[in-house]
């Protein structure tokens, strides 16, 4: 989808449909009715009087226009009460407009930038954030993974989105925000495509090719380690999980070198299990297909690099993607096996389905090479995290409260919310092994936390946060601006985190 921003009055916008956000309470509504001009203002007034449209969140009224409005259709989109409007409500309103446009086979949509004076102080100060959010909501809501569907001539995609404003005053900010929104949304959709791609298309080798191509297209570095190189580095976790599959493992290193950095380095680690059958400790067949998305952490890292390279963020970021396919076979790793990881520590494989932590252990050890200030890993790590938080929040653990607070703030702003889980010392003994330094399972309870504790055993001398995205990455139902399937979670969160990181 093409995104533009322009200075234009509502009446001059030429798109096939134009959307105006309407505020529910008297203050906002009166202003919006006046702004619509005589005829349309009267129509809105009538709709409100008849209670056909109340400007509640999620409501949309489609009107056919008359002169002097150039566009044939006008969408009035409710955003609720003026004082309660948030960036997230704007994303959702934009999503409602875009989805309606697409279902009406309208190829181009204009959205009027809402009057900043009506927005609450908390968000009203930044026209760029508002513009970015509107673009995100619209862009992300019309995503569909349709690569393998025979094209349907009846359907029409929304091809262009224009954010317009009659006031010149904030136009530069609006343009910048809209551009960021476009870059970030494109990156999120790339992450979604990687997640949704079936595992007969995306396996470690092809995942690494995609990273290489993306690096080439967007201008960051990518280095791929093949099985032999991984062997020479003694990454035992990656080798043991990978050895049950006909697709050999890969370890991919991404690097974004800014023109002018602040001398600090962030390392992002993404779990890249391209299919998780469970291995010898095989999973039940119900929902096993979802496990093609067990590389969602890797997808988030790739998407983040794409966006931060295109945005030219002034921060040095390294990405690490350990990638394997977890399969049962005669050569597969077995319960009871003992693995030696990159940093020399050993782990007992109690359950071959707890494979993510085994490969992340190698990557977290390798991260030390870059002398990072902070390391953030993203992984669809535990079903227990989904049980605890559902699909609405990412589980977070770590060793540095300030880093976690920054992630929380980025989560609130982007609405990719994170929720901290405790890492009490007492949990550590649940993963004690009699025969190795650590065991890869911690029993039935607190599964997300014992997984976090396992990772903690492998981190180096750096600040660290772990994000368990098992619930937020894989959606079982459509959300406001994310259809069922891969959500691309992590991209918007990390870009926001990195945008602020530069200021430290
Ligand atoms: N990839 C799964 C976790 C998962 C489950 C992600 C559901 C998304 C949705 C992970 O590798 C796994 O199998 N974890 C096990 C760990 C257990 C064996 C200790 C789990 O959560 O059951
Ligand atoms: Mn597993
Ligand atoms: Zn897994």
Short mmCIF file of C-alpha atoms and ligand atoms in Angstrom, two decimals:
data_model
loop_
_atom_site.label_atom_id
_atom_site.label_comp_id
_atom_site.label_asym_id
_atom_site.label_seq_id
_atom_site.Cartn_x
_atom_site.Cartn_y
_atom_site.Cartn_z
CA UNK A 1 0.00 0.00 0.00
CA UNK A 2 1.22 3.48 -0.90
CA UNK A 3 1.16 6.11 1.82
CA UNK A 4 1.22 9.85 1.25
CA UNK A 5 0.50 12.95 3.26
CA UNK A 6 -0.72 16.22 1.83
CA UNK A 7 -2.06 19.62 2.70
CA UNK A 8 -5.64 19.59 1.53
CA UNK A 9 -9.06 20.64 2.69
CA UNK A 10 -11.60 17.86 3.21
CA UNK A 11 -13.57 19.08 0.23
CA UNK A 12 -10.53 18.84 -2.07
CA UNK A 13 -9.40 15.32 -1.14
CA UNK A 14 -9.75 13.22 -4.29
CA UNK A 15 -9.64 9.70 -2.87
CA UNK A 16 -12.49 7.26 -3.49
CA UNK A 17 -13.42 7.62 0.16
CA UNK A 18 -12.40 10.08 2.85
CA UNK A 19 -12.61 9.41 6.57
CA UNK A 20 -13.07 11.92 9.37
CA UNK A 21 -12.70 10.98 13.01
CA UNK A 22 -15.66 12.10 15.11
CA UNK A 23 -15.48 12.73 18.83
CA UNK A 24 -18.36 11.59 20.96
CA UNK A 25 -18.84 14.32 23.55
CA UNK A 26 -20.38 17.72 22.98
CA UNK A 27 -17.10 19.60 22.77
CA UNK A 28 -15.64 17.46 20.01
CA UNK A 29 -18.85 16.80 18.19
CA UNK A 30 -19.85 20.46 17.89
CA UNK A 31 -16.45 21.32 16.45
CA UNK A 32 -16.58 18.41 13.99
CA UNK A 33 -20.09 19.27 12.85
CA UNK A 34 -18.96 22.82 12.17
CA UNK A 35 -15.83 21.64 10.39
CA UNK A 36 -17.85 19.46 8.00
CA UNK A 37 -19.65 22.46 6.54
CA UNK A 38 -23.34 23.08 6.15
CA UNK A 39 -24.72 20.05 4.30
CA UNK A 40 -22.53 17.35 5.77
CA UNK A 41 -22.62 18.94 9.19
CA UNK A 42 -26.39 18.74 9.07
CA UNK A 43 -26.25 15.10 8.03
CA UNK A 44 -23.96 14.28 10.94
CA UNK A 45 -26.25 16.24 13.27
CA UNK A 46 -29.24 14.26 11.97
CA UNK A 47 -27.44 10.93 12.34
CA UNK A 48 -26.52 11.82 15.91
CA UNK A 49 -30.06 13.00 16.73
CA UNK A 50 -31.50 9.77 15.36
CA UNK A 51 -28.81 7.84 17.25
CA UNK A 52 -27.80 6.16 13.97
CA UNK A 53 -24.31 7.30 14.74
CA UNK A 54 -23.07 8.14 18.22
CA UNK A 55 -19.32 8.44 17.55
CA UNK A 56 -18.56 5.60 19.92
CA UNK A 57 -15.31 3.71 19.33
CA UNK A 58 -15.65 1.25 16.49
CA UNK A 59 -18.64 2.98 14.86
CA UNK A 60 -18.56 3.96 11.21
CA UNK A 61 -21.19 5.77 9.16
CA UNK A 62 -20.73 5.89 5.42
CA UNK A 63 -22.34 8.84 3.62
CA UNK A 64 -22.56 9.74 -0.04
CA UNK A 65 -21.41 13.26 -0.56
CA UNK A 66 -22.50 16.19 -2.67
CA UNK A 67 -20.71 19.29 -3.90
CA UNK A 68 -18.36 20.79 -2.90
CA UNK A 69 -16.87 17.50 -1.60
CA UNK A 70 -14.70 15.96 -4.30
CA UNK A 71 -14.69 12.43 -2.92
CA UNK A 72 -17.87 10.40 -3.50
CA UNK A 73 -17.85 8.81 -0.04
CA UNK A 74 -17.42 10.15 3.45
CA UNK A 75 -16.76 7.85 6.40
CA UNK A 76 -17.55 9.25 9.81
CA UNK A 77 -15.53 7.19 12.26
CA UNK A 78 -16.19 7.30 15.99
CA UNK A 79 -13.26 7.66 18.36
CA UNK A 80 -15.19 7.99 21.61
CA UNK A 81 -14.87 10.76 24.15
CA UNK A 82 -12.43 13.56 23.45
CA UNK A 83 -10.58 13.31 26.76
CA UNK A 84 -10.20 9.54 26.47
CA UNK A 85 -8.70 9.38 23.00
CA UNK A 86 -5.37 7.52 22.87
CA UNK A 87 -2.96 6.60 20.11
CA UNK A 88 -4.38 3.09 20.22
CA UNK A 89 -7.94 4.34 19.68
CA UNK A 90 -6.70 6.27 16.65
CA UNK A 91 -5.02 3.12 15.29
CA UNK A 92 -8.29 1.26 15.70
CA UNK A 93 -10.37 4.02 14.11
CA UNK A 94 -7.99 4.11 11.15
CA UNK A 95 -8.25 0.32 10.94
CA UNK A 96 -12.05 0.51 10.87
CA UNK A 97 -11.89 3.04 8.01
CA UNK A 98 -9.34 1.03 6.02
CA UNK A 99 -11.11 -2.31 6.47
CA UNK A 100 -14.43 -0.72 5.44
CA UNK A 101 -12.81 0.86 2.40
CA UNK A 102 -11.29 -2.45 1.39
CA UNK A 103 -14.54 -4.36 1.82
CA UNK A 104 -16.31 -1.73 -0.31
CA UNK A 105 -13.63 -2.24 -2.98
CA UNK A 106 -12.54 1.34 -2.65
CA UNK A 107 -8.98 1.54 -3.95
CA UNK A 108 -7.89 4.78 -2.31
CA UNK A 109 -8.67 6.19 1.11
CA UNK A 110 -8.00 9.61 2.56
CA UNK A 111 -7.96 10.11 6.32
CA UNK A 112 -8.23 13.60 7.73
CA UNK A 113 -5.65 14.35 10.40
CA UNK A 114 -7.75 15.00 13.53
CA UNK A 115 -7.67 18.45 15.11
CA UNK A 116 -4.77 18.42 17.59
CA UNK A 117 -6.69 20.83 19.80
CA UNK A 118 -9.25 18.11 20.48
CA UNK A 119 -6.75 15.45 21.49
CA UNK A 120 -5.86 15.04 25.17
CA UNK A 121 -2.63 16.69 26.26
CA UNK A 122 -0.83 13.39 26.67
CA UNK A 123 -0.89 12.72 22.94
CA UNK A 124 -1.89 16.07 21.48
CA UNK A 125 1.65 17.39 21.73
CA UNK A 126 3.02 15.14 19.03
CA UNK A 127 1.52 15.38 15.58
CA UNK A 128 4.12 12.87 14.37
CA UNK A 129 2.99 10.19 16.83
CA UNK A 130 -0.64 10.74 15.87
CA UNK A 131 0.16 10.50 12.16
CA UNK A 132 2.31 7.40 12.69
CA UNK A 133 -0.45 5.67 14.67
CA UNK A 134 -3.12 6.40 12.07
CA UNK A 135 -0.96 5.01 9.29
CA UNK A 136 -0.09 1.93 11.34
CA UNK A 137 -3.73 1.16 12.12
CA UNK A 138 -4.84 1.51 8.51
CA UNK A 139 -1.85 -0.25 6.93
CA UNK A 140 -1.70 -3.18 9.31
CA UNK A 141 -5.45 -3.81 9.32
CA UNK A 142 -5.67 -4.70 5.64
CA UNK A 143 -2.79 -7.19 5.74
CA UNK A 144 -3.59 -10.64 4.44
CA UNK A 145 -1.31 -13.60 3.86
CA UNK A 146 -2.53 -14.50 0.39
CA UNK A 147 0.60 -15.74 -1.32
CA UNK A 148 -0.79 -19.22 -1.90
CA UNK A 149 -4.37 -18.24 -2.72
CA UNK A 150 -5.52 -18.17 -6.30
CA UNK A 151 -6.23 -14.49 -6.99
CA UNK A 152 -9.89 -13.56 -6.69
CA UNK A 153 -10.92 -11.04 -9.35
CA UNK A 154 -13.91 -10.03 -7.21
CA UNK A 155 -11.67 -8.74 -4.44
CA UNK A 156 -9.85 -5.45 -4.50
CA UNK A 157 -7.06 -4.33 -2.21
CA UNK A 158 -6.82 -0.89 -0.69
CA UNK A 159 -3.94 0.50 -2.70
CA UNK A 160 -3.35 3.96 -1.38
CA UNK A 161 -3.70 5.87 1.84
CA UNK A 162 -3.46 9.64 2.11
CA UNK A 163 -3.26 11.49 5.37
CA UNK A 164 -4.43 15.02 4.73
CA UNK A 165 -4.69 18.17 6.77
CA UNK A 166 -5.98 21.60 5.90
CA UNK A 167 -3.51 23.29 8.23
CA UNK A 168 0.03 23.83 7.03
CA UNK A 169 1.23 24.34 10.60
CA UNK A 170 2.06 20.80 11.63
CA UNK A 171 2.55 19.41 8.18
CA UNK A 172 6.25 18.57 8.47
CA UNK A 173 5.68 16.61 11.64
CA UNK A 174 2.68 14.85 10.13
CA UNK A 175 4.68 13.91 7.07
CA UNK A 176 7.53 12.52 9.16
CA UNK A 177 5.14 10.54 11.35
CA UNK A 178 3.27 9.14 8.35
CA UNK A 179 6.56 8.11 6.77
CA UNK A 180 7.68 6.35 9.97
CA UNK A 181 4.28 4.68 10.15
CA UNK A 182 4.70 3.40 6.62
CA UNK A 183 8.25 2.13 7.16
CA UNK A 184 7.33 0.40 10.38
CA UNK A 185 4.11 -1.12 9.03
CA UNK A 186 5.92 -2.50 6.00
CA UNK A 187 8.45 -4.08 8.36
CA UNK A 188 5.69 -5.56 10.54
CA UNK A 189 4.06 -7.06 7.42
CA UNK A 190 7.38 -8.56 6.39
CA UNK A 191 7.65 -10.16 9.83
CA UNK A 192 4.07 -11.45 9.46
CA UNK A 193 4.86 -12.91 6.04
CA UNK A 194 7.85 -14.77 7.48
CA UNK A 195 5.74 -16.09 10.35
CA UNK A 196 2.82 -17.15 8.17
CA UNK A 197 4.97 -18.80 5.53
CA UNK A 198 4.71 -22.57 5.86
CA UNK A 199 7.70 -24.55 7.06
CA UNK A 200 8.12 -26.21 3.66
CA UNK A 201 9.00 -22.74 2.41
CA UNK A 202 10.80 -21.24 5.39
CA UNK A 203 13.41 -23.46 7.04
CA UNK A 204 16.78 -22.34 8.45
CA UNK A 205 18.48 -22.05 5.08
CA UNK A 206 15.66 -20.11 3.37
CA UNK A 207 15.13 -17.96 6.45
CA UNK A 208 18.78 -16.97 6.22
CA UNK A 209 18.35 -16.18 2.50
CA UNK A 210 15.45 -13.90 3.34
CA UNK A 211 17.60 -12.07 5.90
CA UNK A 212 20.38 -11.73 3.34
CA UNK A 213 18.00 -10.31 0.75
CA UNK A 214 16.45 -7.91 3.27
CA UNK A 215 19.91 -6.79 4.36
CA UNK A 216 20.78 -6.12 0.74
CA UNK A 217 17.54 -4.24 0.05
CA UNK A 218 17.56 -2.09 3.17
CA UNK A 219 21.25 -1.62 3.83
CA UNK A 220 22.39 -3.56 6.85
CA UNK A 221 24.96 -6.34 7.21
CA UNK A 222 24.11 -10.03 7.33
CA UNK A 223 26.49 -12.92 7.95
CA UNK A 224 25.33 -16.52 7.78
CA UNK A 225 27.03 -19.36 9.64
CA UNK A 226 26.35 -22.78 8.13
CA UNK A 227 26.43 -26.12 9.95
CA UNK A 228 30.22 -26.50 9.64
CA UNK A 229 30.87 -23.07 11.05
CA UNK A 230 28.37 -23.74 13.85
CA UNK A 231 30.24 -26.99 14.58
CA UNK A 232 33.55 -25.18 14.73
CA UNK A 233 32.07 -22.68 17.18
CA UNK A 234 30.76 -25.56 19.34
CA UNK A 235 27.22 -24.26 19.56
CA UNK A 236 25.95 -27.49 21.05
CA UNK A 237 22.36 -26.34 21.58
CA UNK A 238 21.85 -25.42 17.95
CA UNK A 239 23.58 -28.61 16.77
CA UNK A 240 21.66 -30.97 19.00
CA UNK A 241 18.21 -29.51 18.32
CA UNK A 242 18.98 -29.31 14.62
CA UNK A 243 20.29 -32.82 14.16
CA UNK A 244 16.88 -34.52 13.95
CA UNK A 245 16.01 -32.60 10.81
CA UNK A 246 17.04 -32.91 7.17
CA UNK A 247 17.32 -29.12 7.14
CA UNK A 248 20.61 -28.15 8.79
CA UNK A 249 20.75 -25.23 11.25
CA UNK A 250 21.91 -21.72 10.56
CA UNK A 251 23.15 -18.91 12.77
CA UNK A 252 22.60 -15.47 11.29
CA UNK A 253 24.25 -12.24 12.43
CA UNK A 254 22.71 -8.91 11.44
CA UNK A 255 24.38 -5.57 12.01
CA UNK A 256 23.15 -2.01 11.64
CA UNK A 257 26.05 0.44 11.76
CA UNK A 258 24.78 4.02 12.02
CA UNK A 259 26.57 6.93 10.40
CA UNK A 260 26.80 8.54 13.81
CA UNK A 261 26.12 6.33 16.82
CA UNK A 262 26.43 6.96 20.53
CA UNK A 263 29.13 4.34 21.06
CA UNK A 264 26.69 1.86 22.58
CA UNK A 265 25.58 -1.50 21.25
CA UNK A 266 22.23 -3.24 21.51
CA UNK A 267 22.00 -6.93 20.66
CA UNK A 268 18.65 -8.40 19.64
CA UNK A 269 18.26 -12.18 19.71
CA UNK A 270 15.34 -13.92 18.00
CA UNK A 271 14.32 -17.56 18.36
CA UNK A 272 14.25 -19.03 14.86
CA UNK A 273 12.69 -22.48 15.17
CA UNK A 274 11.14 -22.80 11.71
CA UNK A 275 9.02 -25.72 12.83
CA UNK A 276 8.66 -27.12 16.33
CA UNK A 277 7.24 -30.62 16.28
CA UNK A 278 8.55 -31.12 19.80
CA UNK A 279 11.14 -33.60 18.55
CA UNK A 280 11.21 -37.00 20.29
CA UNK A 281 9.05 -35.46 23.04
CA UNK A 282 6.57 -34.90 20.25
CA UNK A 283 3.65 -32.50 20.58
CA UNK A 284 0.02 -33.55 20.21
CA UNK A 285 -1.21 -33.00 16.65
CA UNK A 286 -3.92 -30.45 17.56
CA UNK A 287 -2.64 -26.97 16.65
CA UNK A 288 0.79 -28.29 15.74
CA UNK A 289 0.56 -26.32 12.48
CA UNK A 290 0.94 -23.12 14.53
CA UNK A 291 4.49 -24.20 15.23
CA UNK A 292 5.52 -23.00 11.76
CA UNK A 293 5.46 -19.66 13.61
CA UNK A 294 8.00 -20.72 16.22
CA UNK A 295 10.43 -18.41 14.43
CA UNK A 296 8.42 -15.32 15.37
CA UNK A 297 11.29 -13.94 17.46
CA UNK A 298 13.55 -14.16 14.42
CA UNK A 299 10.86 -12.51 12.27
CA UNK A 300 10.62 -9.65 14.76
CA UNK A 301 14.38 -9.13 14.65
CA UNK A 302 14.43 -9.11 10.83
CA UNK A 303 11.50 -6.67 10.72
CA UNK A 304 13.15 -4.42 13.29
CA UNK A 305 16.38 -4.29 11.28
CA UNK A 306 14.48 -3.50 8.10
CA UNK A 307 12.75 -0.56 9.81
CA UNK A 308 15.73 0.79 11.69
CA UNK A 309 17.91 0.68 8.59
CA UNK A 310 15.28 2.51 6.54
CA UNK A 311 14.73 5.04 9.32
CA UNK A 312 18.51 5.36 9.73
CA UNK A 313 18.27 5.24 13.52
CA UNK A 314 21.54 6.42 15.08
CA UNK A 315 22.19 3.32 17.19
CA UNK A 316 24.49 0.36 16.70
CA UNK A 317 22.38 -2.80 16.73
CA UNK A 318 23.46 -6.41 16.28
CA UNK A 319 20.90 -9.15 15.62
CA UNK A 320 21.45 -12.83 16.31
CA UNK A 321 19.19 -15.51 14.88
CA UNK A 322 19.80 -19.12 15.85
CA UNK A 323 17.65 -21.17 13.50
CA UNK A 324 16.72 -24.86 13.48
CA UNK A 325 13.89 -27.20 12.66
CA UNK A 326 12.93 -29.37 15.65
CA UNK A 327 12.07 -32.85 14.36
CA UNK A 328 11.94 -36.40 15.69
CA UNK A 329 14.09 -38.92 13.84
CA UNK A 330 16.78 -41.53 14.30
CA UNK A 331 19.35 -38.79 14.54
CA UNK A 332 17.35 -36.52 16.83
CA UNK A 333 18.44 -35.35 20.27
CA UNK A 334 16.84 -37.53 22.97
CA UNK A 335 15.59 -36.96 26.52
CA UNK A 336 18.51 -37.48 28.87
CA UNK A 337 21.12 -36.26 26.40
CA UNK A 338 23.61 -33.71 27.69
CA UNK A 339 24.58 -30.75 25.57
CA UNK A 340 27.58 -28.45 25.85
CA UNK A 341 26.77 -24.89 24.81
CA UNK A 342 28.87 -22.17 23.19
CA UNK A 343 30.00 -20.75 26.54
CA UNK A 344 31.06 -24.18 27.83
CA UNK A 345 28.16 -24.75 30.21
CA UNK A 346 26.18 -27.98 29.94
CA UNK A 347 22.48 -28.68 29.98
CA UNK A 348 20.47 -31.84 30.41
CA UNK A 349 17.78 -32.29 27.77
CA UNK A 350 14.90 -33.47 29.91
CA UNK A 351 12.34 -32.67 27.20
CA UNK A 352 13.23 -32.17 23.55
CA UNK A 353 10.25 -29.83 23.21
CA UNK A 354 12.00 -27.27 25.41
CA UNK A 355 14.28 -26.59 22.42
CA UNK A 356 14.04 -22.81 22.19
CA UNK A 357 16.09 -22.24 25.33
CA UNK A 358 18.74 -24.66 24.09
CA UNK A 359 19.44 -22.65 20.95
CA UNK A 360 19.04 -19.28 22.71
CA UNK A 361 21.69 -20.37 25.23
CA UNK A 362 24.27 -20.48 22.43
CA UNK A 363 23.17 -17.11 21.04
CA UNK A 364 23.19 -15.41 24.46
CA UNK A 365 26.72 -16.69 24.99
CA UNK A 366 27.79 -15.48 21.56
CA UNK A 367 26.27 -12.04 22.24
CA UNK A 368 29.16 -11.26 24.65
CA UNK A 369 31.50 -10.98 21.64
CA UNK A 370 29.88 -7.64 20.81
CA UNK A 371 30.37 -6.22 24.33
CA UNK A 372 26.74 -5.15 24.34
CA UNK A 373 25.24 -2.61 26.71
CA UNK A 374 21.97 -4.43 26.52
CA UNK A 375 20.70 -7.69 25.05
CA UNK A 376 17.02 -8.28 24.35
CA UNK A 377 15.82 -11.70 23.30
CA UNK A 378 12.43 -12.46 21.76
CA UNK A 379 11.09 -15.98 21.70
CA UNK A 380 7.88 -17.94 21.39
CA UNK A 381 9.26 -19.77 24.36
CA UNK A 382 6.51 -21.27 26.49
CA UNK A 383 2.89 -22.34 26.38
CA UNK A 384 2.86 -21.37 30.06
CA UNK A 385 3.24 -17.72 29.08
CA UNK A 386 0.13 -17.99 26.90
CA UNK A 387 -1.74 -19.54 29.82
CA UNK A 388 -0.66 -16.67 32.07
CA UNK A 389 -1.17 -13.65 29.79
CA UNK A 390 -3.20 -14.81 26.82
CA UNK A 391 -2.61 -13.00 23.55
CA UNK A 392 -2.66 -9.50 25.04
CA UNK A 393 0.70 -9.12 26.70
CA UNK A 394 4.24 -10.31 26.18
CA UNK A 395 5.90 -11.85 29.23
CA UNK A 396 9.04 -10.03 30.31
CA UNK A 397 11.91 -11.00 32.59
CA UNK A 398 15.41 -9.67 32.95
CA UNK A 399 18.24 -8.48 35.15
CA UNK A 400 17.96 -4.72 34.68
CA UNK A 401 14.90 -2.85 35.87
CA UNK A 402 15.66 0.33 33.90
CA UNK A 403 15.79 -1.57 30.60
CA UNK A 404 12.54 -3.30 31.48
CA UNK A 405 10.91 0.02 32.38
CA UNK A 406 11.93 1.39 28.96
CA UNK A 407 10.41 -1.66 27.31
CA UNK A 408 7.24 -1.21 29.35
CA UNK A 409 6.99 2.43 28.26
CA UNK A 410 7.57 1.45 24.62
CA UNK A 411 4.91 -1.22 25.08
CA UNK A 412 2.31 1.25 26.34
CA UNK A 413 3.03 3.68 23.54
CA UNK A 414 2.89 1.08 20.75
CA UNK A 415 0.28 -1.01 22.54
CA UNK A 416 2.56 -4.03 22.15
CA UNK A 417 2.26 -4.35 25.87
CA UNK A 418 4.69 -6.25 28.03
CA UNK A 419 4.14 -7.57 31.53
CA UNK A 420 6.94 -8.34 33.91
CA UNK A 421 7.10 -11.71 35.62
CA UNK A 422 9.15 -12.25 38.79
CA UNK A 423 12.55 -13.92 38.73
CA UNK A 424 12.79 -14.83 42.41
CA UNK A 425 15.95 -16.75 43.30
CA UNK A 426 13.86 -19.61 44.63
CA UNK A 427 12.71 -20.50 41.10
CA UNK A 428 16.27 -21.35 40.15
CA UNK A 429 16.34 -24.70 41.90
CA UNK A 430 13.45 -25.94 39.76
CA UNK A 431 15.87 -26.31 36.84
CA UNK A 432 18.66 -27.95 38.80
CA UNK A 433 20.10 -31.07 37.19
CA UNK A 434 22.00 -33.92 38.85
CA UNK A 435 24.12 -34.56 35.79
CA UNK A 436 24.60 -31.19 34.06
CA UNK A 437 24.88 -27.52 34.97
CA UNK A 438 21.19 -27.00 34.30
CA UNK A 439 18.10 -28.94 33.16
CA UNK A 440 15.94 -27.69 30.28
CA UNK A 441 12.62 -28.13 32.10
CA UNK A 442 11.38 -26.92 35.44
CA UNK A 443 8.29 -29.00 36.03
CA UNK A 444 4.65 -28.11 35.68
CA UNK A 445 4.46 -24.75 37.45
CA UNK A 446 5.79 -21.32 36.53
CA UNK A 447 6.90 -22.60 33.15
CA UNK A 448 7.50 -19.15 31.65
CA UNK A 449 9.68 -18.18 34.61
CA UNK A 450 11.77 -21.35 34.76
CA UNK A 451 12.41 -20.89 31.03
CA UNK A 452 13.56 -17.34 31.77
CA UNK A 453 15.78 -18.65 34.55
CA UNK A 454 17.35 -21.16 32.18
CA UNK A 455 18.28 -18.29 29.83
CA UNK A 456 19.63 -16.27 32.73
CA UNK A 457 22.18 -19.01 33.32
CA UNK A 458 23.69 -18.30 29.90
CA UNK A 459 23.85 -14.53 29.77
CA UNK A 460 27.15 -12.66 29.94
CA UNK A 461 28.19 -9.40 31.57
CA UNK A 462 25.43 -7.29 30.11
CA UNK A 463 22.00 -5.92 30.85
CA UNK A 464 19.39 -8.31 29.60
CA UNK A 465 15.65 -8.54 29.00
CA UNK A 466 13.79 -11.60 27.79
CA UNK A 467 10.46 -11.27 25.99
CA UNK A 468 8.28 -14.37 25.80
CA UNK A 469 6.06 -13.63 22.79
CA UNK A 470 4.39 -17.06 22.57
CA UNK A 471 0.93 -15.50 23.07
CA UNK A 472 1.32 -12.15 21.34
CA UNK A 473 3.06 -13.41 18.20
CA UNK A 474 0.54 -16.09 17.30
CA UNK A 475 -3.07 -14.94 17.12
CA UNK A 476 -5.93 -17.41 17.12
CA UNK A 477 -8.52 -14.75 16.28
CA UNK A 478 -8.61 -11.50 14.33
CA UNK A 479 -7.67 -8.42 16.32
CA UNK A 480 -8.37 -4.75 15.46
CA UNK A 481 -5.47 -4.38 13.07
CA UNK A 482 -3.95 -7.84 13.03
CA UNK A 483 -5.65 -10.78 11.37
CA UNK A 484 -5.45 -14.28 12.79
CA UNK A 485 -1.98 -15.80 12.38
CA UNK A 486 1.37 -14.09 12.77
CA UNK A 487 1.05 -10.64 14.37
CA UNK A 488 4.54 -9.30 13.70
CA UNK A 489 4.76 -8.41 17.39
CA UNK A 490 8.07 -6.99 18.56
CA UNK A 491 8.86 -4.82 15.55
CA UNK A 492 6.93 -1.75 16.69
CA UNK A 493 8.00 -2.32 20.30
CA UNK A 494 11.70 -2.58 19.50
CA UNK A 495 11.76 0.32 17.05
CA UNK A 496 10.14 2.51 19.72
CA UNK A 497 12.62 1.23 22.33
CA UNK A 498 15.57 1.90 20.01
CA UNK A 499 14.28 5.37 19.10
CA UNK A 500 14.49 6.31 22.77
CA UNK A 501 17.67 4.38 23.42
CA UNK A 502 19.59 6.80 21.19
CA UNK A 503 18.84 9.61 23.62
CA UNK A 504 20.67 7.96 26.53
N1 LIG B 1 7.44 -23.25 20.91
C1 LIG B 1 6.97 -23.80 22.13
C2 LIG B 1 6.17 -22.82 22.97
C3 LIG B 1 4.86 -22.36 22.42
C4 LIG B 1 3.68 -23.00 22.75
C5 LIG B 1 4.79 -21.25 21.61
C6 LIG B 1 2.48 -22.55 22.26
C7 LIG B 1 3.58 -20.79 21.12
C8 LIG B 1 2.42 -21.43 21.44
C9 LIG B 1 8.16 -24.26 22.96
O1 LIG B 1 9.26 -24.73 22.26
C10 LIG B 1 7.70 -25.39 23.81
O2 LIG B 1 7.35 -26.39 23.28
N2 LIG B 1 7.71 -25.20 25.13
C11 LIG B 1 7.28 -26.19 26.04
C12 LIG B 1 8.28 -26.28 27.18
C13 LIG B 1 8.08 -27.45 28.09
C14 LIG B 1 8.38 -28.74 27.35
C15 LIG B 1 9.01 -27.29 29.27
C16 LIG B 1 5.91 -25.80 26.55
O3 LIG B 1 5.64 -24.61 26.73
O4 LIG B 1 5.08 -26.69 26.70
MN1 LIG B 2 9.06 -26.78 21.78
ZN1 LIG B 3 9.48 -23.98 20.36
#
